[in-house]
């Protein structure tokens, strides 16, 4: 396909089904050199708390994208992310958002994580993101993984979620000590997003 034709195709807007502004910023910063136009739920006038009822990231991502696709009848994608810690048998995993309870508090989640890892030298962990794209009524999944370690204490003020305690392999900084562009060099979300962008580049 000619590059011009690809650009025209990518100009089609697509809804990112999330209420998380940090995720929107990361995605926007990743695709700014591509011509994929991301629409947020707010821009679409949608104000709902999208459920995450399942036990796998894949099912939750499908559910979130499915809810918004049904509501709008438009192309959209959603993502679900979890932090999987080796010495905690994969916890908090799919339940990362509610690890310390229904309040979805980042501070409480991190405190509980550090408490559960007290005295533990095996700090290996990974983030996994699954993106579910609903495009022309077909469903596609893309995933990205970032390996690293859980730090012994919080460091940095950027980012969100578990960023202050996660050091990706290849860095000495936590995600919260990085700019968005630095985080994107390592990030699970960026890796999944690159696959999504490749999908559009290969459409004909
Ligand atoms: P969800 O995908 O919004 O359900 O996120 C699950 C949990 O992981 C929440 O506590 C998020 O704050 C956290 N989380 C998701 N993505 C990231 C990330 O890139 N860095 C740190 N924490 C994250």
PDB file of C-alpha atoms and ligand atoms in Angstrom:
ATOM      1  CA  UNK A   1       0.000   0.000   0.000  1.00  0.00           C
ATOM      2  CA  UNK A   2       1.259   3.495  -0.779  1.00  0.00           C
ATOM      3  CA  UNK A   3       2.188   5.603   2.247  1.00  0.00           C
ATOM      4  CA  UNK A   4      -0.411   8.250   1.304  1.00  0.00           C
ATOM      5  CA  UNK A   5      -3.171   5.684   1.259  1.00  0.00           C
ATOM      6  CA  UNK A   6      -2.078   4.438   4.687  1.00  0.00           C
ATOM      7  CA  UNK A   7      -2.219   7.935   6.115  1.00  0.00           C
ATOM      8  CA  UNK A   8      -5.749   8.525   4.826  1.00  0.00           C
ATOM      9  CA  UNK A   9      -6.828   5.191   6.337  1.00  0.00           C
ATOM     10  CA  UNK A  10      -5.294   5.990   9.725  1.00  0.00           C
ATOM     11  CA  UNK A  11      -7.058   9.338   9.935  1.00  0.00           C
ATOM     12  CA  UNK A  12     -10.207   7.480  10.964  1.00  0.00           C
ATOM     13  CA  UNK A  13     -10.878   8.337  14.607  1.00  0.00           C
ATOM     14  CA  UNK A  14     -10.924   5.577  17.171  1.00  0.00           C
ATOM     15  CA  UNK A  15     -12.233   5.715  20.738  1.00  0.00           C
ATOM     16  CA  UNK A  16      -9.904   4.777  23.592  1.00  0.00           C
ATOM     17  CA  UNK A  17     -12.301   3.271  26.146  1.00  0.00           C
ATOM     18  CA  UNK A  18     -10.759   4.439  29.404  1.00  0.00           C
ATOM     19  CA  UNK A  19     -11.366   7.051  32.082  1.00  0.00           C
ATOM     20  CA  UNK A  20      -7.690   6.990  33.118  1.00  0.00           C
ATOM     21  CA  UNK A  21      -6.069  10.275  32.041  1.00  0.00           C
ATOM     22  CA  UNK A  22      -2.557   8.922  32.619  1.00  0.00           C
ATOM     23  CA  UNK A  23      -3.202   6.099  30.173  1.00  0.00           C
ATOM     24  CA  UNK A  24      -4.623   8.587  27.661  1.00  0.00           C
ATOM     25  CA  UNK A  25      -1.490  10.778  27.989  1.00  0.00           C
ATOM     26  CA  UNK A  26       0.808   7.797  27.475  1.00  0.00           C
ATOM     27  CA  UNK A  27      -1.116   6.636  24.424  1.00  0.00           C
ATOM     28  CA  UNK A  28      -1.348  10.155  22.957  1.00  0.00           C
ATOM     29  CA  UNK A  29       2.392  10.666  23.423  1.00  0.00           C
ATOM     30  CA  UNK A  30       3.132   7.340  21.714  1.00  0.00           C
ATOM     31  CA  UNK A  31       1.107   7.940  18.610  1.00  0.00           C
ATOM     32  CA  UNK A  32       1.787  11.595  17.988  1.00  0.00           C
ATOM     33  CA  UNK A  33       3.936  10.860  14.940  1.00  0.00           C
ATOM     34  CA  UNK A  34       1.346   8.505  13.501  1.00  0.00           C
ATOM     35  CA  UNK A  35      -1.952   9.655  12.116  1.00  0.00           C
ATOM     36  CA  UNK A  36      -4.177   7.558  14.349  1.00  0.00           C
ATOM     37  CA  UNK A  37      -6.727   9.899  15.906  1.00  0.00           C
ATOM     38  CA  UNK A  38      -7.632   8.949  19.451  1.00  0.00           C
ATOM     39  CA  UNK A  39     -10.999  10.044  20.820  1.00  0.00           C
ATOM     40  CA  UNK A  40     -11.536   9.968  24.555  1.00  0.00           C
ATOM     41  CA  UNK A  41     -14.751   8.956  26.304  1.00  0.00           C
ATOM     42  CA  UNK A  42     -15.200  12.541  27.486  1.00  0.00           C
ATOM     43  CA  UNK A  43     -14.956  13.789  23.898  1.00  0.00           C
ATOM     44  CA  UNK A  44     -17.655  11.261  23.010  1.00  0.00           C
ATOM     45  CA  UNK A  45     -19.837  12.495  25.886  1.00  0.00           C
ATOM     46  CA  UNK A  46     -19.644   9.162  27.689  1.00  0.00           C
ATOM     47  CA  UNK A  47     -19.417   9.116  31.470  1.00  0.00           C
ATOM     48  CA  UNK A  48     -19.552   5.558  32.784  1.00  0.00           C
ATOM     49  CA  UNK A  49     -17.475   3.418  35.088  1.00  0.00           C
ATOM     50  CA  UNK A  50     -16.461   0.559  32.810  1.00  0.00           C
ATOM     51  CA  UNK A  51     -16.542  -2.815  34.609  1.00  0.00           C
ATOM     52  CA  UNK A  52     -13.532  -5.155  35.003  1.00  0.00           C
ATOM     53  CA  UNK A  53     -15.323  -8.267  36.267  1.00  0.00           C
ATOM     54  CA  UNK A  54     -13.119 -11.090  34.998  1.00  0.00           C
ATOM     55  CA  UNK A  55     -10.061 -13.088  36.028  1.00  0.00           C
ATOM     56  CA  UNK A  56      -7.900 -12.417  32.986  1.00  0.00           C
ATOM     57  CA  UNK A  57      -6.646  -9.186  31.429  1.00  0.00           C
ATOM     58  CA  UNK A  58      -7.873 -10.441  28.056  1.00  0.00           C
ATOM     59  CA  UNK A  59     -11.468 -10.874  29.225  1.00  0.00           C
ATOM     60  CA  UNK A  60     -11.498  -7.505  30.996  1.00  0.00           C
ATOM     61  CA  UNK A  61     -10.088  -5.720  27.939  1.00  0.00           C
ATOM     62  CA  UNK A  62     -12.736  -7.419  25.748  1.00  0.00           C
ATOM     63  CA  UNK A  63     -15.461  -6.413  28.186  1.00  0.00           C
ATOM     64  CA  UNK A  64     -14.376  -2.751  28.308  1.00  0.00           C
ATOM     65  CA  UNK A  65     -14.095  -2.463  24.521  1.00  0.00           C
ATOM     66  CA  UNK A  66     -17.371  -4.366  24.068  1.00  0.00           C
ATOM     67  CA  UNK A  67     -19.326  -2.062  26.391  1.00  0.00           C
ATOM     68  CA  UNK A  68     -18.163   1.070  24.558  1.00  0.00           C
ATOM     69  CA  UNK A  69     -18.612  -0.484  21.111  1.00  0.00           C
ATOM     70  CA  UNK A  70     -22.213  -1.450  21.937  1.00  0.00           C
ATOM     71  CA  UNK A  71     -22.917   1.988  23.340  1.00  0.00           C
ATOM     72  CA  UNK A  72     -21.459   3.968  20.422  1.00  0.00           C
ATOM     73  CA  UNK A  73     -21.523   1.510  17.481  1.00  0.00           C
ATOM     74  CA  UNK A  74     -18.045   2.914  16.727  1.00  0.00           C
ATOM     75  CA  UNK A  75     -14.566   1.453  16.394  1.00  0.00           C
ATOM     76  CA  UNK A  76     -12.780   1.473  19.727  1.00  0.00           C
ATOM     77  CA  UNK A  77     -10.082  -0.103  21.827  1.00  0.00           C
ATOM     78  CA  UNK A  78      -9.629  -0.715  25.536  1.00  0.00           C
ATOM     79  CA  UNK A  79      -6.797  -2.048  27.612  1.00  0.00           C
ATOM     80  CA  UNK A  80      -6.359  -3.854  30.899  1.00  0.00           C
ATOM     81  CA  UNK A  81      -3.069  -3.946  32.780  1.00  0.00           C
ATOM     82  CA  UNK A  82      -1.757  -5.912  35.743  1.00  0.00           C
ATOM     83  CA  UNK A  83       1.417  -6.119  37.821  1.00  0.00           C
ATOM     84  CA  UNK A  84       2.571  -9.712  38.367  1.00  0.00           C
ATOM     85  CA  UNK A  85       5.071 -10.298  41.191  1.00  0.00           C
ATOM     86  CA  UNK A  86       7.042 -13.552  41.098  1.00  0.00           C
ATOM     87  CA  UNK A  87       7.434 -14.154  44.831  1.00  0.00           C
ATOM     88  CA  UNK A  88       3.729 -13.401  45.403  1.00  0.00           C
ATOM     89  CA  UNK A  89       2.674 -16.099  42.944  1.00  0.00           C
ATOM     90  CA  UNK A  90       1.660 -13.500  40.389  1.00  0.00           C
ATOM     91  CA  UNK A  91      -0.291 -11.212  42.740  1.00  0.00           C
ATOM     92  CA  UNK A  92      -1.654  -8.566  42.496  1.00  0.00           C
ATOM     93  CA  UNK A  93      -2.110  -9.572  38.831  1.00  0.00           C
ATOM     94  CA  UNK A  94      -5.538  -8.999  37.317  1.00  0.00           C
ATOM     95  CA  UNK A  95      -6.713  -7.563  40.631  1.00  0.00           C
ATOM     96  CA  UNK A  96      -3.950  -4.888  40.686  1.00  0.00           C
ATOM     97  CA  UNK A  97      -6.402  -1.961  40.803  1.00  0.00           C
ATOM     98  CA  UNK A  98      -8.202  -3.300  43.875  1.00  0.00           C
ATOM     99  CA  UNK A  99      -5.274  -5.010  45.616  1.00  0.00           C
ATOM    100  CA  UNK A 100      -5.849  -3.098  48.875  1.00  0.00           C
ATOM    101  CA  UNK A 101      -9.630  -2.923  48.521  1.00  0.00           C
ATOM    102  CA  UNK A 102     -12.421  -1.441  46.458  1.00  0.00           C
ATOM    103  CA  UNK A 103     -11.192   2.160  46.842  1.00  0.00           C
ATOM    104  CA  UNK A 104      -8.626   1.707  44.025  1.00  0.00           C
ATOM    105  CA  UNK A 105      -6.071   3.738  46.025  1.00  0.00           C
ATOM    106  CA  UNK A 106      -2.574   3.782  44.494  1.00  0.00           C
ATOM    107  CA  UNK A 107      -1.000   4.636  47.868  1.00  0.00           C
ATOM    108  CA  UNK A 108      -2.757   1.801  49.682  1.00  0.00           C
ATOM    109  CA  UNK A 109      -1.980  -0.666  46.882  1.00  0.00           C
ATOM    110  CA  UNK A 110       1.730   0.212  47.014  1.00  0.00           C
ATOM    111  CA  UNK A 111       1.832   0.060  50.822  1.00  0.00           C
ATOM    112  CA  UNK A 112       0.270  -3.397  50.801  1.00  0.00           C
ATOM    113  CA  UNK A 113       2.643  -4.564  48.077  1.00  0.00           C
ATOM    114  CA  UNK A 114       5.731  -3.357  49.986  1.00  0.00           C
ATOM    115  CA  UNK A 115       4.367  -4.892  53.186  1.00  0.00           C
ATOM    116  CA  UNK A 116       3.813  -8.260  51.464  1.00  0.00           C
ATOM    117  CA  UNK A 117       7.346  -8.130  50.044  1.00  0.00           C
ATOM    118  CA  UNK A 118       9.023  -7.186  53.346  1.00  0.00           C
ATOM    119  CA  UNK A 119      12.143  -9.313  53.847  1.00  0.00           C
ATOM    120  CA  UNK A 120      11.826 -10.739  50.348  1.00  0.00           C
ATOM    121  CA  UNK A 121      14.925 -10.499  48.160  1.00  0.00           C
ATOM    122  CA  UNK A 122      13.259 -11.831  45.043  1.00  0.00           C
ATOM    123  CA  UNK A 123      11.711  -8.592  43.747  1.00  0.00           C
ATOM    124  CA  UNK A 124      11.125  -9.816  40.160  1.00  0.00           C
ATOM    125  CA  UNK A 125       7.904  -8.591  38.602  1.00  0.00           C
ATOM    126  CA  UNK A 126       6.376  -7.683  35.271  1.00  0.00           C
ATOM    127  CA  UNK A 127       3.634  -5.474  33.949  1.00  0.00           C
ATOM    128  CA  UNK A 128       1.378  -6.871  31.253  1.00  0.00           C
ATOM    129  CA  UNK A 129      -1.035  -4.862  29.128  1.00  0.00           C
ATOM    130  CA  UNK A 130      -3.648  -6.397  26.862  1.00  0.00           C
ATOM    131  CA  UNK A 131      -5.299  -4.127  24.305  1.00  0.00           C
ATOM    132  CA  UNK A 132      -8.596  -5.222  22.785  1.00  0.00           C
ATOM    133  CA  UNK A 133      -9.446  -3.523  19.501  1.00  0.00           C
ATOM    134  CA  UNK A 134     -12.915  -3.713  17.973  1.00  0.00           C
ATOM    135  CA  UNK A 135     -12.480  -2.659  14.374  1.00  0.00           C
ATOM    136  CA  UNK A 136     -15.238  -3.059  11.787  1.00  0.00           C
ATOM    137  CA  UNK A 137     -17.004  -5.485  14.139  1.00  0.00           C
ATOM    138  CA  UNK A 138     -13.970  -7.788  14.400  1.00  0.00           C
ATOM    139  CA  UNK A 139     -12.036  -8.209  17.652  1.00  0.00           C
ATOM    140  CA  UNK A 140      -8.227  -8.179  17.897  1.00  0.00           C
ATOM    141  CA  UNK A 141      -5.913  -8.561  20.910  1.00  0.00           C
ATOM    142  CA  UNK A 142      -2.400  -7.122  21.344  1.00  0.00           C
ATOM    143  CA  UNK A 143      -0.179  -7.536  24.385  1.00  0.00           C
ATOM    144  CA  UNK A 144       2.930  -5.956  25.822  1.00  0.00           C
ATOM    145  CA  UNK A 145       5.103  -7.043  28.752  1.00  0.00           C
ATOM    146  CA  UNK A 146       7.692  -5.067  30.722  1.00  0.00           C
ATOM    147  CA  UNK A 147       9.948  -7.004  33.105  1.00  0.00           C
ATOM    148  CA  UNK A 148      11.593  -5.428  36.107  1.00  0.00           C
ATOM    149  CA  UNK A 149      11.829  -5.315  39.883  1.00  0.00           C
ATOM    150  CA  UNK A 150       9.854  -3.891  42.787  1.00  0.00           C
ATOM    151  CA  UNK A 151      11.965  -1.309  44.618  1.00  0.00           C
ATOM    152  CA  UNK A 152      12.215  -1.390  48.429  1.00  0.00           C
ATOM    153  CA  UNK A 153      10.665   2.082  48.698  1.00  0.00           C
ATOM    154  CA  UNK A 154       8.685   4.573  46.646  1.00  0.00           C
ATOM    155  CA  UNK A 155      10.706   6.896  44.382  1.00  0.00           C
ATOM    156  CA  UNK A 156       9.560   9.668  42.025  1.00  0.00           C
ATOM    157  CA  UNK A 157       6.392  11.674  41.517  1.00  0.00           C
ATOM    158  CA  UNK A 158       5.478  11.080  37.884  1.00  0.00           C
ATOM    159  CA  UNK A 159       3.165   8.509  36.395  1.00  0.00           C
ATOM    160  CA  UNK A 160       0.482   6.631  38.268  1.00  0.00           C
ATOM    161  CA  UNK A 161      -0.421   3.339  39.886  1.00  0.00           C
ATOM    162  CA  UNK A 162       2.598   1.248  40.871  1.00  0.00           C
ATOM    163  CA  UNK A 163       5.065   3.465  38.943  1.00  0.00           C
ATOM    164  CA  UNK A 164       6.873   4.721  42.116  1.00  0.00           C
ATOM    165  CA  UNK A 165       8.023   1.197  43.014  1.00  0.00           C
ATOM    166  CA  UNK A 166       8.644  -0.394  39.607  1.00  0.00           C
ATOM    167  CA  UNK A 167      12.135  -0.347  38.048  1.00  0.00           C
ATOM    168  CA  UNK A 168      12.134  -1.753  34.513  1.00  0.00           C
ATOM    169  CA  UNK A 169      15.006  -4.009  33.470  1.00  0.00           C
ATOM    170  CA  UNK A 170      17.687  -1.844  31.848  1.00  0.00           C
ATOM    171  CA  UNK A 171      17.063   1.193  34.048  1.00  0.00           C
ATOM    172  CA  UNK A 172      18.046   2.304  37.529  1.00  0.00           C
ATOM    173  CA  UNK A 173      15.035   4.617  37.825  1.00  0.00           C
ATOM    174  CA  UNK A 174      11.474   3.800  38.792  1.00  0.00           C
ATOM    175  CA  UNK A 175       8.802   4.602  36.195  1.00  0.00           C
ATOM    176  CA  UNK A 176       7.766   7.495  38.465  1.00  0.00           C
ATOM    177  CA  UNK A 177      11.240   9.041  38.077  1.00  0.00           C
ATOM    178  CA  UNK A 178      10.887   9.054  34.280  1.00  0.00           C
ATOM    179  CA  UNK A 179       9.200  11.352  31.785  1.00  0.00           C
ATOM    180  CA  UNK A 180       6.433   9.777  29.692  1.00  0.00           C
ATOM    181  CA  UNK A 181       8.862   9.476  26.780  1.00  0.00           C
ATOM    182  CA  UNK A 182      11.420   7.663  28.963  1.00  0.00           C
ATOM    183  CA  UNK A 183       8.710   5.336  30.317  1.00  0.00           C
ATOM    184  CA  UNK A 184       7.653   4.615  26.734  1.00  0.00           C
ATOM    185  CA  UNK A 185      11.117   3.186  25.988  1.00  0.00           C
ATOM    186  CA  UNK A 186      10.363   0.303  28.367  1.00  0.00           C
ATOM    187  CA  UNK A 187       6.632   0.266  28.877  1.00  0.00           C
ATOM    188  CA  UNK A 188       4.248  -2.660  28.534  1.00  0.00           C
ATOM    189  CA  UNK A 189       1.553  -0.260  27.279  1.00  0.00           C
ATOM    190  CA  UNK A 190       3.820   1.152  24.575  1.00  0.00           C
ATOM    191  CA  UNK A 191       4.767  -2.363  23.395  1.00  0.00           C
ATOM    192  CA  UNK A 192       1.097  -3.332  23.033  1.00  0.00           C
ATOM    193  CA  UNK A 193       0.397  -0.021  21.320  1.00  0.00           C
ATOM    194  CA  UNK A 194       3.168  -0.547  18.769  1.00  0.00           C
ATOM    195  CA  UNK A 195       1.408  -3.786  17.774  1.00  0.00           C
ATOM    196  CA  UNK A 196      -1.896  -1.911  17.452  1.00  0.00           C
ATOM    197  CA  UNK A 197      -0.242   0.719  15.227  1.00  0.00           C
ATOM    198  CA  UNK A 198       1.394  -2.041  13.136  1.00  0.00           C
ATOM    199  CA  UNK A 199      -2.058  -3.569  12.683  1.00  0.00           C
ATOM    200  CA  UNK A 200      -3.339  -0.348  11.121  1.00  0.00           C
ATOM    201  CA  UNK A 201      -0.193   0.072   9.023  1.00  0.00           C
ATOM    202  CA  UNK A 202      -0.765  -3.393   7.561  1.00  0.00           C
ATOM    203  CA  UNK A 203      -4.440  -2.907   6.691  1.00  0.00           C
ATOM    204  CA  UNK A 204      -5.277  -2.744   3.006  1.00  0.00           C
TER     205      UNK A 204
HETATM  206  P1  LIG B   1      -6.252  -1.058  35.112  1.00  0.00           P
HETATM  207  O1  LIG B   1      -5.715  -1.583  33.828  1.00  0.00           O
HETATM  208  O2  LIG B   1      -6.724   0.348  34.973  1.00  0.00           O
HETATM  209  O3  LIG B   1      -7.280  -1.992  35.700  1.00  0.00           O
HETATM  210  O4  LIG B   1      -5.041  -0.970  36.110  1.00  0.00           O
HETATM  211  C1  LIG B   1      -4.751  -1.970  37.063  1.00  0.00           C
HETATM  212  C2  LIG B   1      -3.865  -1.423  38.139  1.00  0.00           C
HETATM  213  O5  LIG B   1      -2.537  -1.321  37.652  1.00  0.00           O
HETATM  214  C3  LIG B   1      -4.231  -0.040  38.665  1.00  0.00           C
HETATM  215  O6  LIG B   1      -3.920   0.002  40.037  1.00  0.00           O
HETATM  216  C4  LIG B   1      -3.337   0.871  37.888  1.00  0.00           C
HETATM  217  O7  LIG B   1      -3.063   2.070  38.594  1.00  0.00           O
HETATM  218  C5  LIG B   1      -2.102   0.012  37.737  1.00  0.00           C
HETATM  219  N1  LIG B   1      -1.409   0.319  36.469  1.00  0.00           N
HETATM  220  C6  LIG B   1      -1.888   0.178  35.210  1.00  0.00           C
HETATM  221  N2  LIG B   1      -0.954   0.566  34.334  1.00  0.00           N
HETATM  222  C7  LIG B   1       0.109   0.960  35.057  1.00  0.00           C
HETATM  223  C8  LIG B   1       1.375   1.495  34.692  1.00  0.00           C
HETATM  224  O8  LIG B   1       1.721   1.704  33.529  1.00  0.00           O
HETATM  225  N3  LIG B   1       2.205   1.772  35.712  1.00  0.00           N
HETATM  226  C9  LIG B   1       1.883   1.570  37.026  1.00  0.00           C
HETATM  227  N4  LIG B   1       0.711   1.095  37.408  1.00  0.00           N
HETATM  228  C10 LIG B   1      -0.172   0.786  36.428  1.00  0.00           C
END
